[in-house]
C-alpha cells in the first residue's frame, strides 16, 4: 500500500469515527425522556380585584444524568362558555437529574373561571457535571403546619446547606396533601444566605386549599433556570455528615474482640 493510500484510509477512518460519534450523540438526545406533569391542583376564590386563581404542580425528570433547563409552566383558565379569561407563563427553575420540581403560583382573573389547566413548555437538556449522588438534597427539619382561616395554612421549618459554599438564594416550596395523597395546594418562599453551620427558618402561607390536610411535603432547590447555581455549590465540596465530637466518655476497656495473639486480660 502506498503512502497516499494509507493516508486516504486513515482519513476515511476518522470520518467514520466522527460520524459514529455524531450518531451516538443524536441517539442519546432521542433517548432523553420529556418532563412529565406528575401532580397538579388549582383553586378559584373571589377577591377584591376579581378572582384569585391559585395553582400548584410537580414536574418530574426521569433522566438521571441531565438537568431540565428553561422549562416554562403554562397556566390557562376558561369561563363556563370555554373562553380563555386568564393565561400565564411561569418560568421554572432547573429540574435536577432524576428528581421532581414543585412549583406554585397565583394570578387574578377579571372574569370568574370555571376551569384551570396547567401545561408546560418543554425543557432544554444539560448534562450534569458530576454524578447524580453529588447533588445532595438540602436538609429540612422541624416542619410545622398550622391552620389559619378556612382554606389557609401556615407552614414553618428550617433548612440548611449540605455544601461548603454558601447558598445565596434557595427556593422552598410546601405542598399539602390529603389522606389519600391527593395534592390540595401549595406555596413558595425564598431563603437567602443559607449556610451549613446555621439553620435558616422559612415561613410559607398556603391559601386556596380545598380539603383536609394530612401531610406536608417540603422541597428545597437552587434558584435559576439553569443548572449553574447547583453545580457551583457541588464544585465547592460537601460538609461531612458527622461534624460534632462524641459526647460520651471513652470505654474503659475495648468491647471488641482482641487482636490475634493478644494475651492481655
Short mmCIF file of C-alpha atoms in Angstrom, two decimals:
data_model
loop_
_atom_site.label_atom_id
_atom_site.label_comp_id
_atom_site.label_asym_id
_atom_site.label_seq_id
_atom_site.Cartn_x
_atom_site.Cartn_y
_atom_site.Cartn_z
CA UNK A 1 0.00 0.00 0.00
CA UNK A 2 1.40 3.39 -0.98
CA UNK A 3 1.71 6.29 1.42
CA UNK A 4 -1.13 8.10 -0.37
CA UNK A 5 -3.37 5.02 0.05
CA UNK A 6 -2.55 4.78 3.76
CA UNK A 7 -3.40 8.48 4.25
CA UNK A 8 -6.71 8.04 2.40
CA UNK A 9 -7.58 5.02 4.58
CA UNK A 10 -6.73 6.98 7.76
CA UNK A 11 -8.91 9.90 6.67
CA UNK A 12 -11.79 7.52 5.92
CA UNK A 13 -11.44 6.00 9.42
CA UNK A 14 -11.57 9.48 11.02
CA UNK A 15 -14.72 10.29 9.06
CA UNK A 16 -16.34 7.03 10.21
CA UNK A 17 -15.43 7.70 13.87
CA UNK A 18 -16.77 11.27 13.72
CA UNK A 19 -19.97 10.09 12.06
CA UNK A 20 -20.40 7.38 14.70
CA UNK A 21 -19.89 9.97 17.44
CA UNK A 22 -22.49 12.28 15.92
CA UNK A 23 -24.88 9.36 15.55
CA UNK A 24 -24.34 8.36 19.19
CA UNK A 25 -24.97 11.92 20.39
CA UNK A 26 -28.12 12.11 18.33
CA UNK A 27 -29.34 8.81 19.77
CA UNK A 28 -28.65 10.00 23.32
CA UNK A 29 -30.76 13.07 22.69
CA UNK A 30 -33.57 10.94 21.31
CA UNK A 31 -33.45 8.71 24.39
CA UNK A 32 -33.99 11.60 26.82
CA UNK A 33 -37.47 11.42 28.27
CA UNK A 34 -39.52 14.63 28.38
CA UNK A 35 -40.61 16.20 31.64
CA UNK A 36 -43.90 14.87 32.96
CA UNK A 37 -46.59 16.68 34.94
CA UNK A 38 -46.98 14.28 37.85
CA UNK A 39 -49.39 16.29 40.02
CA UNK A 40 -51.45 19.44 39.75
CA UNK A 41 -54.05 21.30 41.78
CA UNK A 42 -55.81 24.66 41.48
CA UNK A 43 -58.43 26.75 43.24
CA UNK A 44 -60.56 29.80 42.45
CA UNK A 45 -61.58 32.32 45.13
CA UNK A 46 -63.33 35.68 45.00
CA UNK A 47 -61.06 38.63 45.82
CA UNK A 48 -61.41 42.41 45.97
CA UNK A 49 -59.88 42.78 42.49
CA UNK A 50 -61.57 39.83 40.77
CA UNK A 51 -61.00 36.11 41.12
CA UNK A 52 -57.80 34.75 42.63
CA UNK A 53 -56.53 31.67 40.79
CA UNK A 54 -54.03 29.61 42.78
CA UNK A 55 -52.13 26.61 41.41
CA UNK A 56 -49.53 24.02 42.36
CA UNK A 57 -47.80 21.39 40.24
CA UNK A 58 -44.99 18.86 40.16
CA UNK A 59 -42.79 18.22 37.12
CA UNK A 60 -40.77 15.01 37.04
CA UNK A 61 -37.41 14.49 35.32
CA UNK A 62 -36.76 10.80 34.61
CA UNK A 63 -33.30 11.46 33.10
CA UNK A 64 -30.67 10.60 35.72
CA UNK A 65 -27.75 12.39 34.02
CA UNK A 66 -29.35 15.56 32.67
CA UNK A 67 -30.82 18.76 34.08
CA UNK A 68 -34.02 20.06 32.56
CA UNK A 69 -33.41 23.77 31.94
CA UNK A 70 -35.53 26.77 30.86
CA UNK A 71 -38.86 24.99 31.26
CA UNK A 72 -41.95 27.21 31.47
CA UNK A 73 -45.28 26.38 33.11
CA UNK A 74 -48.34 27.44 31.11
CA UNK A 75 -51.44 28.22 33.16
CA UNK A 76 -54.76 28.93 31.48
CA UNK A 77 -58.27 29.45 32.86
CA UNK A 78 -61.57 29.40 30.97
CA UNK A 79 -65.07 30.51 31.85
CA UNK A 80 -68.24 28.46 31.53
CA UNK A 81 -68.53 29.14 27.78
CA UNK A 82 -64.96 27.96 27.13
CA UNK A 83 -63.50 31.43 26.62
CA UNK A 84 -59.99 31.93 27.96
CA UNK A 85 -60.04 34.51 30.78
CA UNK A 86 -56.50 34.03 32.13
CA UNK A 87 -53.18 32.95 30.62
CA UNK A 88 -49.86 32.95 32.47
CA UNK A 89 -46.34 31.85 31.58
CA UNK A 90 -44.29 30.95 34.66
CA UNK A 91 -40.53 30.42 34.16
CA UNK A 92 -39.33 27.45 36.23
CA UNK A 93 -36.09 26.62 37.94
CA UNK A 94 -33.83 23.88 36.59
CA UNK A 95 -35.08 20.36 37.31
CA UNK A 96 -32.27 18.21 38.81
CA UNK A 97 -31.42 14.83 37.27
CA UNK A 98 -33.82 12.08 38.31
CA UNK A 99 -35.86 14.34 40.57
CA UNK A 100 -39.03 16.42 40.63
CA UNK A 101 -39.68 20.15 40.66
CA UNK A 102 -42.56 21.51 42.75
CA UNK A 103 -43.90 24.92 41.74
CA UNK A 104 -46.77 27.15 42.85
CA UNK A 105 -48.26 30.48 41.80
CA UNK A 106 -51.31 32.71 41.70
CA UNK A 107 -52.88 35.35 39.47
CA UNK A 108 -56.07 37.42 39.31
CA UNK A 109 -58.73 36.96 36.62
CA UNK A 110 -61.34 39.66 35.95
CA UNK A 111 -63.97 37.11 34.93
CA UNK A 112 -64.82 34.06 37.06
CA UNK A 113 -63.08 30.97 35.64
CA UNK A 114 -64.83 27.62 35.52
CA UNK A 115 -61.69 25.52 34.94
CA UNK A 116 -57.91 25.82 35.26
CA UNK A 117 -55.35 23.88 33.22
CA UNK A 118 -51.61 23.53 33.83
CA UNK A 119 -49.28 22.66 30.95
CA UNK A 120 -45.60 23.31 30.30
CA UNK A 121 -43.17 24.23 27.58
CA UNK A 122 -40.51 21.51 27.03
CA UNK A 123 -37.13 21.90 28.73
CA UNK A 124 -33.70 22.02 27.16
CA UNK A 125 -31.23 19.39 28.40
CA UNK A 126 -27.91 19.98 30.13
CA UNK A 127 -25.58 17.06 31.03
CA UNK A 128 -24.80 17.02 34.75
CA UNK A 129 -21.20 18.00 35.53
CA UNK A 130 -20.99 15.44 38.38
CA UNK A 131 -22.52 12.08 39.23
CA UNK A 132 -26.15 12.35 40.42
CA UNK A 133 -25.32 11.47 44.04
CA UNK A 134 -23.13 14.59 44.25
CA UNK A 135 -26.24 16.77 44.11
CA UNK A 136 -27.20 16.31 47.73
CA UNK A 137 -30.62 17.39 48.96
CA UNK A 138 -30.92 20.39 51.26
CA UNK A 139 -31.78 19.20 54.80
CA UNK A 140 -35.19 20.20 56.19
CA UNK A 141 -36.16 19.98 59.87
CA UNK A 142 -38.84 20.97 62.41
CA UNK A 143 -41.62 21.36 59.85
CA UNK A 144 -44.94 22.52 61.34
CA UNK A 145 -48.27 23.05 59.54
CA UNK A 146 -50.87 25.16 61.32
CA UNK A 147 -54.37 26.08 60.11
CA UNK A 148 -55.21 29.76 59.83
CA UNK A 149 -58.53 30.91 58.40
CA UNK A 150 -60.57 28.36 56.38
CA UNK A 151 -58.60 27.21 53.34
CA UNK A 152 -55.34 28.74 54.56
CA UNK A 153 -52.34 27.22 56.35
CA UNK A 154 -49.05 28.44 57.81
CA UNK A 155 -46.03 26.19 57.17
CA UNK A 156 -42.75 26.81 59.02
CA UNK A 157 -39.47 24.97 59.41
CA UNK A 158 -35.70 25.15 59.00
CA UNK A 159 -33.28 24.41 56.16
CA UNK A 160 -29.51 24.15 55.98
CA UNK A 161 -26.80 23.80 53.35
CA UNK A 162 -25.04 20.43 52.85
CA UNK A 163 -22.28 22.12 50.83
CA UNK A 164 -19.26 24.13 51.97
CA UNK A 165 -20.18 27.07 49.77
CA UNK A 166 -22.90 29.43 50.97
CA UNK A 167 -26.18 29.15 49.06
CA UNK A 168 -27.05 32.74 48.17
CA UNK A 169 -30.71 32.01 47.40
CA UNK A 170 -32.81 28.88 47.75
CA UNK A 171 -36.44 28.26 46.83
CA UNK A 172 -38.58 26.48 49.43
CA UNK A 173 -41.93 25.01 48.34
CA UNK A 174 -44.55 23.41 50.56
CA UNK A 175 -47.10 21.04 49.04
CA UNK A 176 -50.14 19.97 51.06
CA UNK A 177 -51.83 16.57 50.53
CA UNK A 178 -54.90 14.87 51.94
CA UNK A 179 -55.04 11.38 53.48
CA UNK A 180 -55.33 9.77 50.03
CA UNK A 181 -52.17 11.57 48.85
CA UNK A 182 -54.05 13.95 46.56
CA UNK A 183 -52.41 17.34 46.07
CA UNK A 184 -54.52 20.12 47.62
CA UNK A 185 -52.30 23.17 47.07
CA UNK A 186 -49.01 24.75 47.95
CA UNK A 187 -46.92 27.85 48.50
CA UNK A 188 -43.37 29.04 47.87
CA UNK A 189 -40.84 31.35 49.50
CA UNK A 190 -37.16 32.32 49.12
CA UNK A 191 -34.45 31.98 51.75
CA UNK A 192 -31.11 33.76 51.29
CA UNK A 193 -27.63 33.23 52.75
CA UNK A 194 -28.09 29.58 53.74
CA UNK A 195 -25.02 28.11 55.47
CA UNK A 196 -24.01 24.65 56.62
CA UNK A 197 -23.30 25.71 60.20
CA UNK A 198 -26.51 27.70 60.65
CA UNK A 199 -30.12 26.66 60.08
CA UNK A 200 -32.33 29.22 58.38
CA UNK A 201 -36.07 29.48 59.11
CA UNK A 202 -38.72 29.62 56.39
CA UNK A 203 -42.34 30.74 56.60
CA UNK A 204 -44.89 29.89 53.90
CA UNK A 205 -48.57 30.81 53.75
CA UNK A 206 -50.64 28.42 51.64
CA UNK A 207 -54.08 29.62 50.53
CA UNK A 208 -56.90 28.23 48.42
CA UNK A 209 -56.77 24.77 49.99
CA UNK A 210 -59.92 22.72 49.40
CA UNK A 211 -59.96 19.71 51.72
CA UNK A 212 -58.41 18.42 54.93
CA UNK A 213 -54.61 18.48 55.06
CA UNK A 214 -52.94 15.28 56.26
CA UNK A 215 -49.36 15.66 55.02
CA UNK A 216 -46.88 18.42 54.13
CA UNK A 217 -44.05 17.88 51.66
CA UNK A 218 -41.17 20.38 51.64
CA UNK A 219 -38.78 20.66 48.71
CA UNK A 220 -35.74 22.94 48.51
CA UNK A 221 -33.93 23.83 45.29
CA UNK A 222 -31.49 26.35 43.85
CA UNK A 223 -32.96 29.41 42.16
CA UNK A 224 -32.37 29.87 38.43
CA UNK A 225 -33.40 28.44 35.07
CA UNK A 226 -30.04 26.68 34.58
CA UNK A 227 -28.01 24.10 36.50
CA UNK A 228 -25.17 26.57 37.19
CA UNK A 229 -26.12 27.54 40.79
CA UNK A 230 -26.44 23.89 41.87
CA UNK A 231 -23.26 22.82 40.09
CA UNK A 232 -21.29 25.67 41.69
CA UNK A 233 -22.39 24.52 45.15
CA UNK A 234 -21.37 20.93 44.35
CA UNK A 235 -17.99 22.06 42.97
CA UNK A 236 -17.23 23.71 46.33
CA UNK A 237 -17.41 20.37 48.14
CA UNK A 238 -19.73 18.92 50.75
CA UNK A 239 -19.73 19.15 54.52
CA UNK A 240 -19.02 15.85 56.34
CA UNK A 241 -22.14 14.30 57.84
CA UNK A 242 -20.55 13.75 61.27
CA UNK A 243 -19.02 17.08 62.25
CA UNK A 244 -19.65 17.09 66.02
CA UNK A 245 -17.42 15.49 68.64
CA UNK A 246 -18.72 12.49 70.64
CA UNK A 247 -20.40 13.44 73.92
CA UNK A 248 -19.93 10.07 75.65
CA UNK A 249 -16.80 9.13 77.60
CA UNK A 250 -14.40 6.61 76.02
CA UNK A 251 -14.74 2.99 77.11
CA UNK A 252 -12.51 1.93 79.99
CA UNK A 253 -11.89 -1.31 78.11
CA UNK A 254 -12.25 -2.14 74.45
CA UNK A 255 -15.50 -4.08 73.98
CA UNK A 256 -14.46 -5.58 70.66
CA UNK A 257 -12.65 -8.86 70.04
CA UNK A 258 -8.92 -8.77 70.98
CA UNK A 259 -6.36 -9.00 68.17
CA UNK A 260 -4.99 -12.46 67.41
CA UNK A 261 -2.07 -13.25 69.73
CA UNK A 262 -3.04 -10.57 72.28
CA UNK A 263 -2.79 -12.21 75.74
CA UNK A 264 -3.77 -9.17 77.80
CA UNK A 265 -6.57 -9.77 80.35
#
